[in-house]
PDB file of C-alpha atoms in Angstrom:
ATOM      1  CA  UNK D1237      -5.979   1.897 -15.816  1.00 65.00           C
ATOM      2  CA  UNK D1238      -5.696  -1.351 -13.520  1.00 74.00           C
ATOM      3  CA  UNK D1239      -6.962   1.010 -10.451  1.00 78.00           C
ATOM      4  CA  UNK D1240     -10.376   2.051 -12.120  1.00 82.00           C
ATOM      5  CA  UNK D1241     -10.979  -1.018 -13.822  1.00 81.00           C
ATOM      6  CA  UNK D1242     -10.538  -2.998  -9.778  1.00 81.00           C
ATOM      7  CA  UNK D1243     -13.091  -0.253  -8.995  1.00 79.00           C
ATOM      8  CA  UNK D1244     -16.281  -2.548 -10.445  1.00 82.00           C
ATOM      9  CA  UNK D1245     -15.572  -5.891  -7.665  1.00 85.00           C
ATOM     10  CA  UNK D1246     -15.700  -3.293  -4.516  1.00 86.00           C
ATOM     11  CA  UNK D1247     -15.249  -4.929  -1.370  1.00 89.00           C
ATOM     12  CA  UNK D1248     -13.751  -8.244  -3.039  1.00 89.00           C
ATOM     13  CA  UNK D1249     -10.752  -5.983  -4.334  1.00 90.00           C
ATOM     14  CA  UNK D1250      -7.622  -5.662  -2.885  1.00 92.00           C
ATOM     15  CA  UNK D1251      -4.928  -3.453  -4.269  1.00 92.00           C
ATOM     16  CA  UNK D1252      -1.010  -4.570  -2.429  1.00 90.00           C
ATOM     17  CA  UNK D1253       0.766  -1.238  -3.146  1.00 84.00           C
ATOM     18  CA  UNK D1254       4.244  -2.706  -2.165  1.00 74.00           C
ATOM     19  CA  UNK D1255       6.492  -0.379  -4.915  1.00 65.00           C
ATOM     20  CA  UNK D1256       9.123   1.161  -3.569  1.00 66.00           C
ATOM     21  CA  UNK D1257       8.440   4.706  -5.023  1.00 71.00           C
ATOM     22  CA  UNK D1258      10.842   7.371  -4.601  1.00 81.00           C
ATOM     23  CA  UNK D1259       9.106  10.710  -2.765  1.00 85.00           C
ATOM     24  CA  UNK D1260      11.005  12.800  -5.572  1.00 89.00           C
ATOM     25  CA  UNK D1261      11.788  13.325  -9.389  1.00 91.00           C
ATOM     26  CA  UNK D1262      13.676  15.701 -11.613  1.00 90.00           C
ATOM     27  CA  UNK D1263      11.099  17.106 -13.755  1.00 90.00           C
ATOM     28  CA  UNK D1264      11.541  16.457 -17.413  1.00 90.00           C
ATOM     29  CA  UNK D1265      12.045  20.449 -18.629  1.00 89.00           C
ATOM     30  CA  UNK D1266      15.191  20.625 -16.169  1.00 86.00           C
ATOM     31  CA  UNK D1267      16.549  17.785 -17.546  1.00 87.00           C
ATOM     32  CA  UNK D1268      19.862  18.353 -19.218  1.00 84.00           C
ATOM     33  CA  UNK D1269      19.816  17.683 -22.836  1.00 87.00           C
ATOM     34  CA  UNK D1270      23.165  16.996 -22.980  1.00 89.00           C
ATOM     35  CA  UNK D1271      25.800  15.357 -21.199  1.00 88.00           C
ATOM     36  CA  UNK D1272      26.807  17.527 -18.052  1.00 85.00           C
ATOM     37  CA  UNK D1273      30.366  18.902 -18.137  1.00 86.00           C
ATOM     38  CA  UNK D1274      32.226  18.762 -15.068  1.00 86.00           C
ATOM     39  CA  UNK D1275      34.566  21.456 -15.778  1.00 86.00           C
ATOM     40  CA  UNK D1276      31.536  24.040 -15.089  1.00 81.00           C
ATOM     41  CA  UNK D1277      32.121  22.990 -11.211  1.00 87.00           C
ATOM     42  CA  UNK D1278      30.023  21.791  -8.739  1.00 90.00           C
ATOM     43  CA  UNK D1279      26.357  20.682  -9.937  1.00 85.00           C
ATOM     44  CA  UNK D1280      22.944  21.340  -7.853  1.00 85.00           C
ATOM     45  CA  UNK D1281      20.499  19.596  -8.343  1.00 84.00           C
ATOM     46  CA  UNK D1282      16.841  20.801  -7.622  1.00 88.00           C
ATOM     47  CA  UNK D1283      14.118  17.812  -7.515  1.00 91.00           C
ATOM     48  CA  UNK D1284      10.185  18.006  -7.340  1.00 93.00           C
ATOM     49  CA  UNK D1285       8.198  15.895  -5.212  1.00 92.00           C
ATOM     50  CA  UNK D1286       6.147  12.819  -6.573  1.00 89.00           C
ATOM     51  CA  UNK D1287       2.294  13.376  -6.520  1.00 89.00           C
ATOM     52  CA  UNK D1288       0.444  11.483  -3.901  1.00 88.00           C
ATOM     53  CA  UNK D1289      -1.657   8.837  -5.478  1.00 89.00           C
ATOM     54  CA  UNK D1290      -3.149   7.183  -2.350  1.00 90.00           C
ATOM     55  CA  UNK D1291      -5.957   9.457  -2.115  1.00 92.00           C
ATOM     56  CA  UNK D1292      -7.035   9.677  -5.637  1.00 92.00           C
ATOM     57  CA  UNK D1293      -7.073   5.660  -5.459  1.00 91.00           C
ATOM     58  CA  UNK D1294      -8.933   5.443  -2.183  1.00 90.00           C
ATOM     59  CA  UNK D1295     -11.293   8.533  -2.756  1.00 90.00           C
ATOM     60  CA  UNK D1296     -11.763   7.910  -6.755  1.00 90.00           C
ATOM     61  CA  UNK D1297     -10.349   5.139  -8.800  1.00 90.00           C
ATOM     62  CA  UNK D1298     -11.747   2.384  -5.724  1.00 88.00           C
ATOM     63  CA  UNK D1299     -12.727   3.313  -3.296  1.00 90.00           C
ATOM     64  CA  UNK D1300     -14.473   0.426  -1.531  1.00 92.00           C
ATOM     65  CA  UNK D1301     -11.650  -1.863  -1.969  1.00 93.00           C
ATOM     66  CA  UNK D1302      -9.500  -3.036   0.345  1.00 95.00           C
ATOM     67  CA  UNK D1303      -6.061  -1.151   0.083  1.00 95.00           C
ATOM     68  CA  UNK D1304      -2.281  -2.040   1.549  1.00 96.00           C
ATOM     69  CA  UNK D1305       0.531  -0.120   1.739  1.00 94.00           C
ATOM     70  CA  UNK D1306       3.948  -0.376   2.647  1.00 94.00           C
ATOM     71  CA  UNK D1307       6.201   2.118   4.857  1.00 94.00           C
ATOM     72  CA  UNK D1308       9.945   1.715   4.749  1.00 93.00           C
ATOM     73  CA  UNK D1309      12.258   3.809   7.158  1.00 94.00           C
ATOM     74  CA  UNK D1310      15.702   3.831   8.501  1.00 94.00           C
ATOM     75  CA  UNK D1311      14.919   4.985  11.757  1.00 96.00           C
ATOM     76  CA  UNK D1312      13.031   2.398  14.047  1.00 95.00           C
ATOM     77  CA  UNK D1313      12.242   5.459  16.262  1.00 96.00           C
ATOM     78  CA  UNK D1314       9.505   6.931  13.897  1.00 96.00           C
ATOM     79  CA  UNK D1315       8.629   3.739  12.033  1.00 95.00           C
ATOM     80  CA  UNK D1316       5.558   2.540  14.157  1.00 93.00           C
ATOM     81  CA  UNK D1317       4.200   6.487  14.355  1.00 94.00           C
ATOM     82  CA  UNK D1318       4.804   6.855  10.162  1.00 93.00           C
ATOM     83  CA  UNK D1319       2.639   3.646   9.388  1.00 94.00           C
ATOM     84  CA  UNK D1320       0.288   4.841  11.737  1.00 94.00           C
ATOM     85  CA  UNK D1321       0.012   8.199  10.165  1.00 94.00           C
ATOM     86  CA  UNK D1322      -0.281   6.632   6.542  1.00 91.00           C
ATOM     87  CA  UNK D1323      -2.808   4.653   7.706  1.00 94.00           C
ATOM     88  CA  UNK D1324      -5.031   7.500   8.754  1.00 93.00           C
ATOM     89  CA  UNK D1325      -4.529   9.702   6.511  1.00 94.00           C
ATOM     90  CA  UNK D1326      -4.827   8.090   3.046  1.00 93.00           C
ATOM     91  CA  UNK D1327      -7.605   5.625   4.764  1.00 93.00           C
ATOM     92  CA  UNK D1328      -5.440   2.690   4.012  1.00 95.00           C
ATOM     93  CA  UNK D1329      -6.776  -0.684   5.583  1.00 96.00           C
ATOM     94  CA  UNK D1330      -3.254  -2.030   6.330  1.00 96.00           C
ATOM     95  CA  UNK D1331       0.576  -0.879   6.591  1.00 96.00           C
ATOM     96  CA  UNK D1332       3.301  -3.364   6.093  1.00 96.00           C
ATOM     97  CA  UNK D1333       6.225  -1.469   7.688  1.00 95.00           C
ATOM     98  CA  UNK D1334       9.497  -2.640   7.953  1.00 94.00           C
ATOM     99  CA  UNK D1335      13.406  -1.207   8.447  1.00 95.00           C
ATOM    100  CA  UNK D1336      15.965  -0.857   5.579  1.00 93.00           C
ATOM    101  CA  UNK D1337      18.558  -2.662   7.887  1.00 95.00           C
ATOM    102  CA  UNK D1338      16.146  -5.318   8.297  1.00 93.00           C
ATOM    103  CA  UNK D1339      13.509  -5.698   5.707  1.00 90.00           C
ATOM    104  CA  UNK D1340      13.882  -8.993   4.865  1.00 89.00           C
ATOM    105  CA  UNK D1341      13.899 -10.242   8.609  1.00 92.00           C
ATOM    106  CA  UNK D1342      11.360  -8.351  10.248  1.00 94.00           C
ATOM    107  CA  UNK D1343       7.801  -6.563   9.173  1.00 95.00           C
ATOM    108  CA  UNK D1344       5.254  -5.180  11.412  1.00 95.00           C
ATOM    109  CA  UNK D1345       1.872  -4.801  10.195  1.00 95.00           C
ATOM    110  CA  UNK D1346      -0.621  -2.287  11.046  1.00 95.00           C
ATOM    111  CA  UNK D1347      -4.517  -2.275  11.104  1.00 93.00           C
ATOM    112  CA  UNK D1348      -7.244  -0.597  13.216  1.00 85.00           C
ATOM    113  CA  UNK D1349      -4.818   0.296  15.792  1.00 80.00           C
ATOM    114  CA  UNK D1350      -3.421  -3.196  16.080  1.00 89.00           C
ATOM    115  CA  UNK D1351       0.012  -4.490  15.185  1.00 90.00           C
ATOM    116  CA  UNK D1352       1.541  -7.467  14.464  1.00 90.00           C
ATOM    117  CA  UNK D1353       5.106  -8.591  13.851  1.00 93.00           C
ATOM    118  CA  UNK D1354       6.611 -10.881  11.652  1.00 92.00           C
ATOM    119  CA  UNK D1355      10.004 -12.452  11.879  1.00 92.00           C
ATOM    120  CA  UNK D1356      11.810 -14.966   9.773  1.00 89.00           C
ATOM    121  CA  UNK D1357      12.254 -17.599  11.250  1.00 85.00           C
ATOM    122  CA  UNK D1358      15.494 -19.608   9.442  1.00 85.00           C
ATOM    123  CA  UNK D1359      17.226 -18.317   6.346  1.00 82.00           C
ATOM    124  CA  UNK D1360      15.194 -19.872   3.809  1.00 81.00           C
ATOM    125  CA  UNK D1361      11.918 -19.004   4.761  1.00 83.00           C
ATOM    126  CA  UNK D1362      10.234 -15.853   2.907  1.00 87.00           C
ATOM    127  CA  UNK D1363       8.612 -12.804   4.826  1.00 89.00           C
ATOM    128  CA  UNK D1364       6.334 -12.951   2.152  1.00 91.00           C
ATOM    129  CA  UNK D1365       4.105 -16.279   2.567  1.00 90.00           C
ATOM    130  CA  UNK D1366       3.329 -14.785   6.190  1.00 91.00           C
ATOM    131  CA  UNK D1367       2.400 -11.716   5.073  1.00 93.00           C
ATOM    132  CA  UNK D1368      -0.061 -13.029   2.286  1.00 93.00           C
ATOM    133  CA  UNK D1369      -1.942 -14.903   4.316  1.00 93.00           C
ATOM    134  CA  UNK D1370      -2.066 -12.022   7.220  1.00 93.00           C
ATOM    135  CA  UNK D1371      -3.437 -10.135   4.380  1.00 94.00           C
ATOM    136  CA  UNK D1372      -5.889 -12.329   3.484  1.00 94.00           C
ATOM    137  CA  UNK D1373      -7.381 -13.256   6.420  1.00 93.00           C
ATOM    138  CA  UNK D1374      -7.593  -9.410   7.189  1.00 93.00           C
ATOM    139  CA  UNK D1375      -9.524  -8.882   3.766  1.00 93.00           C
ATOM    140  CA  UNK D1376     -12.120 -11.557   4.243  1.00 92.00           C
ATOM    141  CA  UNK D1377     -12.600  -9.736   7.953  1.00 91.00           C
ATOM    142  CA  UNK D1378     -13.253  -6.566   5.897  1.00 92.00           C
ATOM    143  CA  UNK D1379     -15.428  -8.283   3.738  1.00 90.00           C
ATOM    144  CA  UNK D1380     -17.373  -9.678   6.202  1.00 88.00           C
ATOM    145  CA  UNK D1381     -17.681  -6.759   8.440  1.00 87.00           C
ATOM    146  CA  UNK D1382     -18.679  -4.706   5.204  1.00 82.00           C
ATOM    147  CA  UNK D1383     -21.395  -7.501   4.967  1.00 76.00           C
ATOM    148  CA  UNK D1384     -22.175  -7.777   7.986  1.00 68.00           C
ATOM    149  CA  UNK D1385     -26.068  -7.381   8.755  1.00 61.00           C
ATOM    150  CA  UNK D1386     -27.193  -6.761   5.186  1.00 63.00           C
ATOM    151  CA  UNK D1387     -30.001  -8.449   3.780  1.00 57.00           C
ATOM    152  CA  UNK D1388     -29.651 -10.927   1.024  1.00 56.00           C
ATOM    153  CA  UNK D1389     -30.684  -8.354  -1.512  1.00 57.00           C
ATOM    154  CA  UNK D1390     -27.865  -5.307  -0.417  1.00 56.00           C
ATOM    155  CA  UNK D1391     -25.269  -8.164  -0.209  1.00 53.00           C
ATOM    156  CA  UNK D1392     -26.166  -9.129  -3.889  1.00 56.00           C
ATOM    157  CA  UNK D1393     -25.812  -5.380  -4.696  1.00 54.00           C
ATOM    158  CA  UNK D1394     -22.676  -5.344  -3.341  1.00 54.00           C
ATOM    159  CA  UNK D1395     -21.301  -8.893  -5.293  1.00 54.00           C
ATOM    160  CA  UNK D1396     -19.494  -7.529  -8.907  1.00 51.00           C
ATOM    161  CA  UNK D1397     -21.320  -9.358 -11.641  1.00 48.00           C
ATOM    162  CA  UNK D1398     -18.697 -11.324 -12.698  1.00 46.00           C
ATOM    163  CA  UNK D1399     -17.943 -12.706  -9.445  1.00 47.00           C
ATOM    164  CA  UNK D1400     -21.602 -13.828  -8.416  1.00 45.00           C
ATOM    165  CA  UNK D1401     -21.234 -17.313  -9.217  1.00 45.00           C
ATOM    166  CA  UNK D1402     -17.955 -17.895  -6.594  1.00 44.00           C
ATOM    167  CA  UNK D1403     -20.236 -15.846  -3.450  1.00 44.00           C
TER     168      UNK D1403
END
């Protein structure tokens, strides 16, 4: 698994969680095998809700790695206090939230109880490129306010092995 296997560079990892994944599934045993007749009337449907996979990544698969996640919501009311929330409670180091009427316009992104917003500025330019380099200017900040004070010797400790030769 990518997660466990980003676990070994710590601090220097950052995992950019922007799937869209939907909050619910039909499980596979109510699943009909067959095709669904319409003459038996109206259908109901009941779905399950998707596990919650933030906190097993933060708490086990990495958890000194530097994590981003994304919040998308229709309702601009409760946007700002849902990121906020995420960020808290699965210990994520940023949110990327944005609208569904205007996600490829506008992002706001939230960190430490900061926010900054993005806009496009023409039609050709991509949210994106913005974002990146928010992102990683806000990881080396982590990094170096991991580092921050250690001697030579913890900061080696805390270099992956493969990686030594870049710090």
């Amino acid at each position: 698994m990518v997660a466990t296997s980003m676990s070994c560079v710590g601090l220097h990892g950052m995992f950019y969680l922007a799937a869209a994944v939907s909050d619910f599934y039909v499980p596979w045993d109510s699943m009909a095998k067959h095709k669904i007749q319409s003459a038996g009337g109206p259908l109901d449907m009941k779905l399950s809700q998707v596990p919650k996979m933030l906190p097993v990544l933060r708490n086990h698969w990495a958890p000194l790695a530097f994590c981003v996640s994304f919040k998308l919501e229709t309702d601009p009311d409760i946007l700002v206090q849902k990121a906020e929330t995420a960020l808290s409670k699965y210990r994520m180091d940023v949110v990327v939230a944005n609208l569904l009427a205007t996600y490829k316009e506008e992002v706001v992104i939230i960190s430490n109880g900061k926010s900054n917003t993005i806009r496009r500025c023409s039609k050709g330019e991509d949210l994106e490129e913005h974002i990146i380099k928010l992102l990683e200017k806000s990881h080396s900040k982590f990094i170096y306010s991991s580092t921050e004070g250690c001697s030579k010797n913890d900061y080696e400790k805390l270099i992956p092995l493969g990686i030594k030769s870049l710090a």
